[in-house]
PDB file of N, CA and C in Angstrom:
ATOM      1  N   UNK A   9      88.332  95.750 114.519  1.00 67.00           N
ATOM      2  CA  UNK A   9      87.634  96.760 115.287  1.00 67.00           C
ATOM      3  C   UNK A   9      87.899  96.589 116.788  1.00 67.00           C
ATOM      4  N   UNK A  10      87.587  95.317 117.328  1.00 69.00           N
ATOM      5  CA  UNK A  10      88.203  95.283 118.685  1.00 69.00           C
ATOM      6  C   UNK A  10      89.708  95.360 118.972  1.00 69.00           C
ATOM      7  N   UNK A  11      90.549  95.214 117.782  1.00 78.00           N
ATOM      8  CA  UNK A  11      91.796  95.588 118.207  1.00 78.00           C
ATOM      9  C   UNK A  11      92.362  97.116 118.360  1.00 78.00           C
ATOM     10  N   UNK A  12      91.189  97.910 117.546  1.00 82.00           N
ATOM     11  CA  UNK A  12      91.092  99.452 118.259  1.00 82.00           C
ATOM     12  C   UNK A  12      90.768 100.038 118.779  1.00 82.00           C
ATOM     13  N   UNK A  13      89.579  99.287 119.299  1.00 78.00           N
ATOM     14  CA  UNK A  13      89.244  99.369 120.777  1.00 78.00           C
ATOM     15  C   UNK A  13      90.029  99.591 122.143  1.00 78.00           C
ATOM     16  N   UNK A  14      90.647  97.916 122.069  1.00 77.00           N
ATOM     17  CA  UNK A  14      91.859  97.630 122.662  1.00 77.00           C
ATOM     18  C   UNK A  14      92.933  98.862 122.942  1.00 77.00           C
ATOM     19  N   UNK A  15      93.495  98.781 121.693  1.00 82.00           N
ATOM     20  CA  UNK A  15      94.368  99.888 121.483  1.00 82.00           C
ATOM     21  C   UNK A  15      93.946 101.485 122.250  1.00 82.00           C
ATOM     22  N   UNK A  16      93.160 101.531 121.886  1.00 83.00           N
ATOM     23  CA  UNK A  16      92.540 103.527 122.155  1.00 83.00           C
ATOM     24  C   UNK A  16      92.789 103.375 123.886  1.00 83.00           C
ATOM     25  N   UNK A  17      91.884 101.986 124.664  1.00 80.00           N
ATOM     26  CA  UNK A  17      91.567 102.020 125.886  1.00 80.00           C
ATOM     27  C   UNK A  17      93.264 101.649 127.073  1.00 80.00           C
ATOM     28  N   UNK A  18      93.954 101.076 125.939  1.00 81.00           N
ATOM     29  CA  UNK A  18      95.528 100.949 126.607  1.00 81.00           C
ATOM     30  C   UNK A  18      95.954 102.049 126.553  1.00 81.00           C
ATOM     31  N   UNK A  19      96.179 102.974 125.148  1.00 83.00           N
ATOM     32  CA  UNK A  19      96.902 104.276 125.458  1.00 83.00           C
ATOM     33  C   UNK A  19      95.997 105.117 126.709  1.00 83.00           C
ATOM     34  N   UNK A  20      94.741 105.658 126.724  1.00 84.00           N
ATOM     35  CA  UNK A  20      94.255 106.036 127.648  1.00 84.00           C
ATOM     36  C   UNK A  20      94.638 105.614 129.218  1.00 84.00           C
ATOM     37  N   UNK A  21      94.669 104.641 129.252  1.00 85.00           N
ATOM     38  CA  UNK A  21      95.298 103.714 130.589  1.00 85.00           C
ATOM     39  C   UNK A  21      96.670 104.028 130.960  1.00 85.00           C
ATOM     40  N   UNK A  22      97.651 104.477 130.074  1.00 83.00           N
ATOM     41  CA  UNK A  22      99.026 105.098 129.844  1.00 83.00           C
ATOM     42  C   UNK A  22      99.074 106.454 130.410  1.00 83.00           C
ATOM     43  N   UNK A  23      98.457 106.955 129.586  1.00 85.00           N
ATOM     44  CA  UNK A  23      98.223 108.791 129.496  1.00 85.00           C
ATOM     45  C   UNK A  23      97.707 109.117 131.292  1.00 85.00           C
ATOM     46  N   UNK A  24      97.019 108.466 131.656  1.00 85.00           N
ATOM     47  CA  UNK A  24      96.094 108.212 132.726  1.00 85.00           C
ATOM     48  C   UNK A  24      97.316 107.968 134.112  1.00 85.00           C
ATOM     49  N   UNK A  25      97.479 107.014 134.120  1.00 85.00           N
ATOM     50  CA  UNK A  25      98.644 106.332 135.137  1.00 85.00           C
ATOM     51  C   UNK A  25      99.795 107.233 134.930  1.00 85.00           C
ATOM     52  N   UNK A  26     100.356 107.994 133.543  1.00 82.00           N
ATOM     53  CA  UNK A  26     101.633 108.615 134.015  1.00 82.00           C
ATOM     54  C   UNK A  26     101.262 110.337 134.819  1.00 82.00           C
ATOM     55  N   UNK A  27      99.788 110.951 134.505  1.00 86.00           N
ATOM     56  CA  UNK A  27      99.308 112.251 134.971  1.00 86.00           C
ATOM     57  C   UNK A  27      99.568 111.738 136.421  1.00 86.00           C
ATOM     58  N   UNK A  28      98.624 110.411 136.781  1.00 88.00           N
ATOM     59  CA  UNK A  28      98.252 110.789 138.280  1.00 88.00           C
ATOM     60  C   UNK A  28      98.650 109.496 138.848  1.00 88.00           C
ATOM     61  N   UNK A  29      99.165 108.388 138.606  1.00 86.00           N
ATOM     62  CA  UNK A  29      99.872 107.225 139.030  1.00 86.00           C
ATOM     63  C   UNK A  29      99.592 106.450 139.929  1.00 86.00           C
ATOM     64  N   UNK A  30      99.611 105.785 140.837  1.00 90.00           N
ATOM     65  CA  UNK A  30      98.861 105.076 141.873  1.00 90.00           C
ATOM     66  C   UNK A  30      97.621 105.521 142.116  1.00 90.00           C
ATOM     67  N   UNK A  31      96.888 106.818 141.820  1.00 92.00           N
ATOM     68  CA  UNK A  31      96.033 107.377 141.847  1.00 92.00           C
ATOM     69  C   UNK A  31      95.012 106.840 141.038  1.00 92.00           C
ATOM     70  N   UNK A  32      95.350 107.145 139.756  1.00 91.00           N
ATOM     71  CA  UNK A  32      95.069 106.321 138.641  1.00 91.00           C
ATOM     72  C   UNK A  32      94.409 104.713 138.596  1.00 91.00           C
ATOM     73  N   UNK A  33      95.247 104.287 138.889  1.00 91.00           N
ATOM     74  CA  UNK A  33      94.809 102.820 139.057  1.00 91.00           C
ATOM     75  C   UNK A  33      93.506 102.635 139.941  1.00 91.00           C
ATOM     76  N   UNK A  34      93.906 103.460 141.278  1.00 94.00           N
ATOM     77  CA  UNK A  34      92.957 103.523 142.170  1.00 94.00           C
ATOM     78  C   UNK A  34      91.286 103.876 141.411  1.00 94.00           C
ATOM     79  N   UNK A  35      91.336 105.008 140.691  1.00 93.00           N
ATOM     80  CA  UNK A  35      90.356 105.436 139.696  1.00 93.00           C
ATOM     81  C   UNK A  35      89.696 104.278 138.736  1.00 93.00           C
ATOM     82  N   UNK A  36      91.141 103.643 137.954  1.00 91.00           N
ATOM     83  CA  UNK A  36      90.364 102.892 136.997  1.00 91.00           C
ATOM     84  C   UNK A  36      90.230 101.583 137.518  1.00 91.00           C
ATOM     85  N   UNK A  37      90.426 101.307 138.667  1.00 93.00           N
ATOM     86  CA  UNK A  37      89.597  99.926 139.058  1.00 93.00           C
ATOM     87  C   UNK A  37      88.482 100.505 139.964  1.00 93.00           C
ATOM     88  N   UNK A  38      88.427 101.591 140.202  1.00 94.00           N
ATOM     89  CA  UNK A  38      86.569 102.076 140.512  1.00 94.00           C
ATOM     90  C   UNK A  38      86.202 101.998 139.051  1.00 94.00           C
ATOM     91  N   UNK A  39      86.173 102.724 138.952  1.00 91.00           N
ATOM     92  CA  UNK A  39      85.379 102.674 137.308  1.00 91.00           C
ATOM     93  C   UNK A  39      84.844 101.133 136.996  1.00 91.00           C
ATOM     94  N   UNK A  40      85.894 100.151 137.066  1.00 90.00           N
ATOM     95  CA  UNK A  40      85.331  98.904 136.662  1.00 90.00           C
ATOM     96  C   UNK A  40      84.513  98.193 137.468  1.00 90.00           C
ATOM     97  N   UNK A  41      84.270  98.097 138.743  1.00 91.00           N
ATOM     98  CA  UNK A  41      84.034  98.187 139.830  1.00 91.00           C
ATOM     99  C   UNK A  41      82.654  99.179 140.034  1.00 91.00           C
ATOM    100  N   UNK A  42      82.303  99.379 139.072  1.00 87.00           N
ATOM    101  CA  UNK A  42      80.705 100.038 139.324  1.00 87.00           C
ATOM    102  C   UNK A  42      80.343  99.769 137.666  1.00 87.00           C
ATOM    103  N   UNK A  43      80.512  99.027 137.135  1.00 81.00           N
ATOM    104  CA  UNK A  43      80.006  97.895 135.842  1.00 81.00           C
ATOM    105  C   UNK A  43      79.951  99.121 134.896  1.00 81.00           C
ATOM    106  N   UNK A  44      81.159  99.935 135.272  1.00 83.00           N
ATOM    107  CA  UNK A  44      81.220 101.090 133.676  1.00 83.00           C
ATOM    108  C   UNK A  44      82.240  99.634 133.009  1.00 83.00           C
ATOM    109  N   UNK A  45      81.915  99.817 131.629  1.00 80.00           N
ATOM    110  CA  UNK A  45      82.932  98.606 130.834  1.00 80.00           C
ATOM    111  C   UNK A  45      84.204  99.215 131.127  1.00 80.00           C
ATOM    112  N   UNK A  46      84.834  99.256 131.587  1.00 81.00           N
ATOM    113  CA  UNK A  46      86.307  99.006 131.525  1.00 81.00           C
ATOM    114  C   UNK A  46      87.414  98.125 132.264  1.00 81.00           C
ATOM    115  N   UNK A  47      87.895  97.172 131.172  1.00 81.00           N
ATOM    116  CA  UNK A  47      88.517  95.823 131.755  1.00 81.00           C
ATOM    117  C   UNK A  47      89.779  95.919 132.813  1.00 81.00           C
ATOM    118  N   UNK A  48      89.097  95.378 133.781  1.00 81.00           N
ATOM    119  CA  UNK A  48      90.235  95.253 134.863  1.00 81.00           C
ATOM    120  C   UNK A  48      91.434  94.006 133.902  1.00 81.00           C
ATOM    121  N   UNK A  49      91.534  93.849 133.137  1.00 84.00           N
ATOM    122  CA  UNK A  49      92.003  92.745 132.184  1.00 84.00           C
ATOM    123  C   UNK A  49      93.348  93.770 131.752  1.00 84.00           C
ATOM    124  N   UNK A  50      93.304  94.957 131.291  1.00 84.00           N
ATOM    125  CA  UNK A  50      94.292  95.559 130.374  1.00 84.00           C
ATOM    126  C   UNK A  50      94.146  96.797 131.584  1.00 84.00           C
ATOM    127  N   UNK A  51      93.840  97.138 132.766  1.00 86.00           N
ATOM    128  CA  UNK A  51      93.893  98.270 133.809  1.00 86.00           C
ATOM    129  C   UNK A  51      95.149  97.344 134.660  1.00 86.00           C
ATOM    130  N   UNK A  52      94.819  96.434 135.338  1.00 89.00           N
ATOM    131  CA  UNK A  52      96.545  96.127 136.148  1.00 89.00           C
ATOM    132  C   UNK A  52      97.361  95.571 135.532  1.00 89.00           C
ATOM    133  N   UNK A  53      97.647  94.990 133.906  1.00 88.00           N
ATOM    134  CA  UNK A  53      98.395  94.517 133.473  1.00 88.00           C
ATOM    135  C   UNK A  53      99.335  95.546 132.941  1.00 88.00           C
ATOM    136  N   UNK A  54      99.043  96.810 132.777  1.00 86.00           N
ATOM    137  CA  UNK A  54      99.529  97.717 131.895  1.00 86.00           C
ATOM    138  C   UNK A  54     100.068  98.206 133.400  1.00 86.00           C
ATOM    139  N   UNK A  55      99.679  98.602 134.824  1.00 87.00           N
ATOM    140  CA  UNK A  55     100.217  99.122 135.729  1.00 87.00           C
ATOM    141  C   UNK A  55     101.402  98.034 135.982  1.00 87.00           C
ATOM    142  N   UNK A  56     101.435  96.525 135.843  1.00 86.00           N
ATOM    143  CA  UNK A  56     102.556  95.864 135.596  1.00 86.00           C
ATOM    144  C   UNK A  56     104.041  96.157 134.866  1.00 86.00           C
ATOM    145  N   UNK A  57     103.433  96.406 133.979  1.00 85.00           N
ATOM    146  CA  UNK A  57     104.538  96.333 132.586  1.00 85.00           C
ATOM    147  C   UNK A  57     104.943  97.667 132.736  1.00 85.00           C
ATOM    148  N   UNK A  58     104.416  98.830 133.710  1.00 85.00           N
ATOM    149  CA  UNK A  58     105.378  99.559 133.692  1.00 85.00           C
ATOM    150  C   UNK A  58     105.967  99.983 134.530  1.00 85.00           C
ATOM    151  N   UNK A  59     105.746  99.322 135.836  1.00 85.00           N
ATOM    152  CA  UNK A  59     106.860  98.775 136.810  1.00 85.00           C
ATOM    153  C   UNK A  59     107.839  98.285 136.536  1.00 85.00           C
ATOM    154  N   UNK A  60     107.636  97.044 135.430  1.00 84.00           N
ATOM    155  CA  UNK A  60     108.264  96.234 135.203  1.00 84.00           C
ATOM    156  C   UNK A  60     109.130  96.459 134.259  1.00 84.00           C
ATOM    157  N   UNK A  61     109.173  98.032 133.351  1.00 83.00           N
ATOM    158  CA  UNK A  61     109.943  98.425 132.640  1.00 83.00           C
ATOM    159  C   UNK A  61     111.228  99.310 133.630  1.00 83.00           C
ATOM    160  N   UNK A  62     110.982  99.455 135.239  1.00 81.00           N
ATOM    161  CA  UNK A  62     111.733 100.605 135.716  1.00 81.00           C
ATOM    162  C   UNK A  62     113.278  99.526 135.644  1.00 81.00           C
ATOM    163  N   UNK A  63     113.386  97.752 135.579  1.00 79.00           N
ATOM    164  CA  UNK A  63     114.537  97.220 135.546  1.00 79.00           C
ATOM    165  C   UNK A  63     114.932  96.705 134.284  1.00 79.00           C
ATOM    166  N   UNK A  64     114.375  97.147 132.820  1.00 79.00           N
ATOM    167  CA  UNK A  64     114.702  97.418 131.324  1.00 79.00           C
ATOM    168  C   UNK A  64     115.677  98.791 131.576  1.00 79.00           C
ATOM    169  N   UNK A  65     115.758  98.556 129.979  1.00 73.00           N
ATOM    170  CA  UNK A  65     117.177  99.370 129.661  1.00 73.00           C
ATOM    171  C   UNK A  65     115.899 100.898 128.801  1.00 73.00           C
ATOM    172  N   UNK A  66     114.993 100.243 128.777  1.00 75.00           N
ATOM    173  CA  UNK A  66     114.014 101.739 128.297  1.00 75.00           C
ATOM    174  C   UNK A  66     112.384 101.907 129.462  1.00 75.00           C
ATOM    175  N   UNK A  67     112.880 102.531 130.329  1.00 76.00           N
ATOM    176  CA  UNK A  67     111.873 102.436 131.963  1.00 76.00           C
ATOM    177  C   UNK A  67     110.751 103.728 131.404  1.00 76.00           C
ATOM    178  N   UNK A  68     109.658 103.225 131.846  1.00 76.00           N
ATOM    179  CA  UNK A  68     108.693 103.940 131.694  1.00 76.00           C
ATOM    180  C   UNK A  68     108.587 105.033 133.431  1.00 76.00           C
ATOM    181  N   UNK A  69     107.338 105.617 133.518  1.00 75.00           N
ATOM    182  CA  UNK A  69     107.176 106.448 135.165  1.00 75.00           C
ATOM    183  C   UNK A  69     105.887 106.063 135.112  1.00 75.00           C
ATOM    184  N   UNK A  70     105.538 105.739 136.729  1.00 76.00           N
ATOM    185  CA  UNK A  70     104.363 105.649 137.030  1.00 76.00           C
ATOM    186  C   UNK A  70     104.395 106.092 138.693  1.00 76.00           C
ATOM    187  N   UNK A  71     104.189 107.569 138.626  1.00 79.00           N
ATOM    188  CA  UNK A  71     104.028 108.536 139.805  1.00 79.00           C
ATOM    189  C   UNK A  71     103.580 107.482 140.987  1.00 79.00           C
ATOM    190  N   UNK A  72     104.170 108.285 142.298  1.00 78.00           N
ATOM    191  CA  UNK A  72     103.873 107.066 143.228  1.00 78.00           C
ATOM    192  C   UNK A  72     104.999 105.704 143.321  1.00 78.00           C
ATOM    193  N   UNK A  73     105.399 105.417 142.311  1.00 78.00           N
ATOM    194  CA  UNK A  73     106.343 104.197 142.737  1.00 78.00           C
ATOM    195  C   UNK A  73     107.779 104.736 142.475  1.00 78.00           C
ATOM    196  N   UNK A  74     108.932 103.911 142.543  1.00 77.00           N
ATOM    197  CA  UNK A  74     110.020 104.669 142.590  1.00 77.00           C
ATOM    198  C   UNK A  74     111.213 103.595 141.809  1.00 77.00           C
ATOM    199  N   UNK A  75     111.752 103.868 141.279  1.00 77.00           N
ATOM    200  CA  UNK A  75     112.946 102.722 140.317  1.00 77.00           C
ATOM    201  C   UNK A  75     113.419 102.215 141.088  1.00 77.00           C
ATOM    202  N   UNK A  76     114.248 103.274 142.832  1.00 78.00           N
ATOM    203  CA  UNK A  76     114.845 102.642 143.660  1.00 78.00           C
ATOM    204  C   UNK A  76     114.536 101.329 144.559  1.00 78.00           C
ATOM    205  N   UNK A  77     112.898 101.385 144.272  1.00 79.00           N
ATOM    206  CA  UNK A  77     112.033 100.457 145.283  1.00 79.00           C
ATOM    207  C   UNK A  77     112.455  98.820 144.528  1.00 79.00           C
ATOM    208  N   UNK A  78     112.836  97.542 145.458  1.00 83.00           N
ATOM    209  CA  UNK A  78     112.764  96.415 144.791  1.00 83.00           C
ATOM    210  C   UNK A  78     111.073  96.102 143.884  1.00 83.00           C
ATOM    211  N   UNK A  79     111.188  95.416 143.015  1.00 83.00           N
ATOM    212  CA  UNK A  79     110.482  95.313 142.286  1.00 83.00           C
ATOM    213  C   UNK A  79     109.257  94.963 143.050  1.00 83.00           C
ATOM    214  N   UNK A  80     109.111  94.013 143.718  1.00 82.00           N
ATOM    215  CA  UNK A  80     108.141  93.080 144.557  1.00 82.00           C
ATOM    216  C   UNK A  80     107.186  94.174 145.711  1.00 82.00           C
ATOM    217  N   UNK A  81     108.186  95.343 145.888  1.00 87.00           N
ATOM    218  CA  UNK A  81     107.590  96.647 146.316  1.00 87.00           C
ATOM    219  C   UNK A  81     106.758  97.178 145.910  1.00 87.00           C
ATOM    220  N   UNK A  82     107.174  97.782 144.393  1.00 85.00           N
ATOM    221  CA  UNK A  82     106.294  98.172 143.469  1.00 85.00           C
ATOM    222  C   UNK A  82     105.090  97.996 143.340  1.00 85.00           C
ATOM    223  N   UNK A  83     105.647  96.308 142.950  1.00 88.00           N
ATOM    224  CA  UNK A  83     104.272  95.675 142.771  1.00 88.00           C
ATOM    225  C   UNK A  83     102.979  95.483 143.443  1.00 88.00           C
ATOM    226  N   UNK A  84     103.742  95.673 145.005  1.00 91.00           N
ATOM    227  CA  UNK A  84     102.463  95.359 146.044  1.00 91.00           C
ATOM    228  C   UNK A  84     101.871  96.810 146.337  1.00 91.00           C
ATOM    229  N   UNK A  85     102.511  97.711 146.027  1.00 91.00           N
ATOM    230  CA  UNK A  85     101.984  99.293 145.816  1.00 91.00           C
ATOM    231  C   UNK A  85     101.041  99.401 144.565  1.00 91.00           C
ATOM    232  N   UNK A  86     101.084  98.807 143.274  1.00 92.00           N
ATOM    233  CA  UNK A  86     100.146  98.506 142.332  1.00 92.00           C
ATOM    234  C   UNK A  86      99.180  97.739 142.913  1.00 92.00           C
ATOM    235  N   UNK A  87      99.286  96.265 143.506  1.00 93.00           N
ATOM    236  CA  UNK A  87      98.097  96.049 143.907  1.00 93.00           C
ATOM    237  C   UNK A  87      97.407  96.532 145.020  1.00 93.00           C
ATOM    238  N   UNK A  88      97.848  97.154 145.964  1.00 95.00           N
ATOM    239  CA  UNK A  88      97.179  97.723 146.572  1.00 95.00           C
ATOM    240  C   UNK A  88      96.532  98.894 146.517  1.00 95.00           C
ATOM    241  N   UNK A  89      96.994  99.368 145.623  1.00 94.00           N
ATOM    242  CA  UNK A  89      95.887 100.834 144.846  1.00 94.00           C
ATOM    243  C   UNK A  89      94.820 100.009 144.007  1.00 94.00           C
ATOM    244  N   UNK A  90      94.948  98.552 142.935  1.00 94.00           N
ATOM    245  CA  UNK A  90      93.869  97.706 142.074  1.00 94.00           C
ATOM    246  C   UNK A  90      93.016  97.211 143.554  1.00 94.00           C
ATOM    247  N   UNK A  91      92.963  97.237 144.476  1.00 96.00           N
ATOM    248  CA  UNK A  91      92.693  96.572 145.992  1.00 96.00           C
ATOM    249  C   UNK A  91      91.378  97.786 145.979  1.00 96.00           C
ATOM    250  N   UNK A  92      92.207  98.706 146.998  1.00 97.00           N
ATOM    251  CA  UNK A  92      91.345 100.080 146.860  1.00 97.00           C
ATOM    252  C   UNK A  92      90.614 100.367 146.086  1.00 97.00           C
ATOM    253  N   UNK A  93      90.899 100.664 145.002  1.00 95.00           N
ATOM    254  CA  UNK A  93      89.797 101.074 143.666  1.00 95.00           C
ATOM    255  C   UNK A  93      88.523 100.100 143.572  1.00 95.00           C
ATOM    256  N   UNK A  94      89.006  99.169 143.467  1.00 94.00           N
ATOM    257  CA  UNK A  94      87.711  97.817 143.872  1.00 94.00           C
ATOM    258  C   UNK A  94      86.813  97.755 144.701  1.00 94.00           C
ATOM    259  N   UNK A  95      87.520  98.227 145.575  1.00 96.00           N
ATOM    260  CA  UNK A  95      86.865  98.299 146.934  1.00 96.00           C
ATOM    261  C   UNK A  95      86.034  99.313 146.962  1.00 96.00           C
ATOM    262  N   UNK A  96      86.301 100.588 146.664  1.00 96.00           N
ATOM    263  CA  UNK A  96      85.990 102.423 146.006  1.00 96.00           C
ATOM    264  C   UNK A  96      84.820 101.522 145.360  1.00 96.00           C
ATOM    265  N   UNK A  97      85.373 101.441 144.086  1.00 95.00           N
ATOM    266  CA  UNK A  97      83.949 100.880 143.335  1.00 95.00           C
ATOM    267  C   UNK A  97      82.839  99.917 143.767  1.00 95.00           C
ATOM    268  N   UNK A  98      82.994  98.811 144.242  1.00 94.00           N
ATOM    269  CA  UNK A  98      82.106  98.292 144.703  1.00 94.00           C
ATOM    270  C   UNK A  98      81.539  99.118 145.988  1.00 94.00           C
ATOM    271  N   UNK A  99      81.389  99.836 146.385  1.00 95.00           N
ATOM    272  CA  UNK A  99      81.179 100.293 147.667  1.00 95.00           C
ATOM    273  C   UNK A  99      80.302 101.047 147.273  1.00 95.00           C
ATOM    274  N   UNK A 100      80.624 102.023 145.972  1.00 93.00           N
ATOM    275  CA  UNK A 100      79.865 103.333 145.318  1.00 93.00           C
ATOM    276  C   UNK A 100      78.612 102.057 144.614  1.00 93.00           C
ATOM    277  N   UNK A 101      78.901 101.414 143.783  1.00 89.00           N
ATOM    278  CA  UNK A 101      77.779 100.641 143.382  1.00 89.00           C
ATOM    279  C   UNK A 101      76.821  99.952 144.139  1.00 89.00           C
ATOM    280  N   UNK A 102      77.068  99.329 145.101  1.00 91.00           N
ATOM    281  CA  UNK A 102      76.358  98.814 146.231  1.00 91.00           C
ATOM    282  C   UNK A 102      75.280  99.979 146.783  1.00 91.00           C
ATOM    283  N   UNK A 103      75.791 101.240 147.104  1.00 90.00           N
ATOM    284  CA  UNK A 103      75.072 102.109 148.196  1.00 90.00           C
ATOM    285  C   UNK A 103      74.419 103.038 146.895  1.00 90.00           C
ATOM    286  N   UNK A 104      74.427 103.209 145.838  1.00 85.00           N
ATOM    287  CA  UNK A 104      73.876 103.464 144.486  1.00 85.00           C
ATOM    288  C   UNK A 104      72.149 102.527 144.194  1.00 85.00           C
ATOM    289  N   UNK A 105      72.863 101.215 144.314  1.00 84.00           N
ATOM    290  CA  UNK A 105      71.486 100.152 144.468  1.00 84.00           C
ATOM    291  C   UNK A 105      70.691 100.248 145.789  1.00 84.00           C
ATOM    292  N   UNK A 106      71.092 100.280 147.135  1.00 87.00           N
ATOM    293  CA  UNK A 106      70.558 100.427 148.225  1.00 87.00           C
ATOM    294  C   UNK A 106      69.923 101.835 148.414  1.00 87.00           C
ATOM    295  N   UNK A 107      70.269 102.677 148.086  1.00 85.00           N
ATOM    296  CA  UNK A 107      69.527 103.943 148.174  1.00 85.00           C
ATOM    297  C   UNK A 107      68.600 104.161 146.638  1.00 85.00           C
ATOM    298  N   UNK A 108      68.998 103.469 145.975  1.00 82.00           N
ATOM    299  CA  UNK A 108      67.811 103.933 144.779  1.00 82.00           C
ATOM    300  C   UNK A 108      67.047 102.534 144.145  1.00 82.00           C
ATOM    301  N   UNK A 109      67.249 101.300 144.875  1.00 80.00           N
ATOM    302  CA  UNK A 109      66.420  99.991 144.666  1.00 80.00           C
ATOM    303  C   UNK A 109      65.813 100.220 143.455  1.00 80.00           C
ATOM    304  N   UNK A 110      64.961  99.413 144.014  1.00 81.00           N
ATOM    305  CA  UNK A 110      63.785  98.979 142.978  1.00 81.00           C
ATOM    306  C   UNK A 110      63.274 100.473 141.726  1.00 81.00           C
ATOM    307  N   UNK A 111      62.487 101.534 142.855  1.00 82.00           N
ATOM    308  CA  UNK A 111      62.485 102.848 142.277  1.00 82.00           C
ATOM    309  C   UNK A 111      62.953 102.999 141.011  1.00 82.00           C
ATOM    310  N   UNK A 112      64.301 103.047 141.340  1.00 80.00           N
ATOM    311  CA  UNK A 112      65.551 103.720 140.516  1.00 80.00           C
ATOM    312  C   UNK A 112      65.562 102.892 139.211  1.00 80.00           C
ATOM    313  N   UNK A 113      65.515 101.669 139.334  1.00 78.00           N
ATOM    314  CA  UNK A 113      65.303 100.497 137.972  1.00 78.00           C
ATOM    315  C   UNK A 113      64.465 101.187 137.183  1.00 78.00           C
ATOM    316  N   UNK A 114      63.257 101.127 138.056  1.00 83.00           N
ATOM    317  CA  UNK A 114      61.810 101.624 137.357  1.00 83.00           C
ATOM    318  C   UNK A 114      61.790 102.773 135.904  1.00 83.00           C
ATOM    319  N   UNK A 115      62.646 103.553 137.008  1.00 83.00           N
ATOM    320  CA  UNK A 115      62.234 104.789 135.958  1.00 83.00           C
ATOM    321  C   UNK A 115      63.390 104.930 135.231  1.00 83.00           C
ATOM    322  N   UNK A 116      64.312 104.636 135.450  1.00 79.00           N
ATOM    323  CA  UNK A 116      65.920 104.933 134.712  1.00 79.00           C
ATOM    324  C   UNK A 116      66.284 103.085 133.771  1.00 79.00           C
ATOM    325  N   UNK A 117      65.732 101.891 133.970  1.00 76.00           N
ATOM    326  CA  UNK A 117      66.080 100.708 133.610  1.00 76.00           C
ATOM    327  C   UNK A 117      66.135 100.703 132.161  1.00 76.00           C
ATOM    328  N   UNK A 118      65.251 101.167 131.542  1.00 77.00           N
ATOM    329  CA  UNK A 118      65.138 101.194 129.872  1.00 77.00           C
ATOM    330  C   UNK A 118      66.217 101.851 129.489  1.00 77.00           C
ATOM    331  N   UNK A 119      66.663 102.926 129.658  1.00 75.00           N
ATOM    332  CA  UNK A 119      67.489 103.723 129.223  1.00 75.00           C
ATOM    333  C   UNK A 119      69.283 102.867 129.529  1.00 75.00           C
ATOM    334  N   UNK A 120      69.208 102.161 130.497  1.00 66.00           N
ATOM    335  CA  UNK A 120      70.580 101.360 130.221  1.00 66.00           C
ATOM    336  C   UNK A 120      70.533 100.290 129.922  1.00 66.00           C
TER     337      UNK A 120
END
């Protein structure tokens, strides 16, 4: 069961990164980054591997980066969108708790 879990939340992560690409990433490390479950674990490893397919003989696309770019390029263009998004997210979660404190627990806490 967790290996289809796994599975469903990698292709999504695929489908995701090739629509909107550095964008993407940026997105799904907010997402994780405001304690929605989704693993920053299989979100930059998968933006890896398909960088890392543009110098294989079967290259994937991930909008935003470029085959021509040295690899080490790429890469620091992936982490710096996993950078951002983090940052995005923690920022939205933080000012989420500060504007709705204690209150906000109160009446909404049971329900998550």
């Amino acid at each position: 069961m967790l290996t289809n879990l796994t599975n469903a939340i990698t292709v999504w992560i695929y489908s995701l990164y090739g629509y909107t690409g550095l964008a993407g990433i940026v997105f799904a490390m907010a997402l994780e980054s405001c304690c929605i479950p989704l693993p920053s674990e299989i979100v930059m490893p998968v933006a890896g591997i398909i960088v890392g397919s543009y110098y294989t003989s079967h290259p994937l696309h991930l909008p935003g980066t470029s085959p021509t770019f040295p690899l080490w390029l790429n890469l620091v263009l992936v982490a710096l969108a996993g950078a951002l998004g983090c940052l995005i997210g923690s920022i939205a979660a933080y000012y989420i708790g500060y504007k709705g404190g204690r209150p906000l627990l109160l009446k909404y806490g049971r329900y998550v």
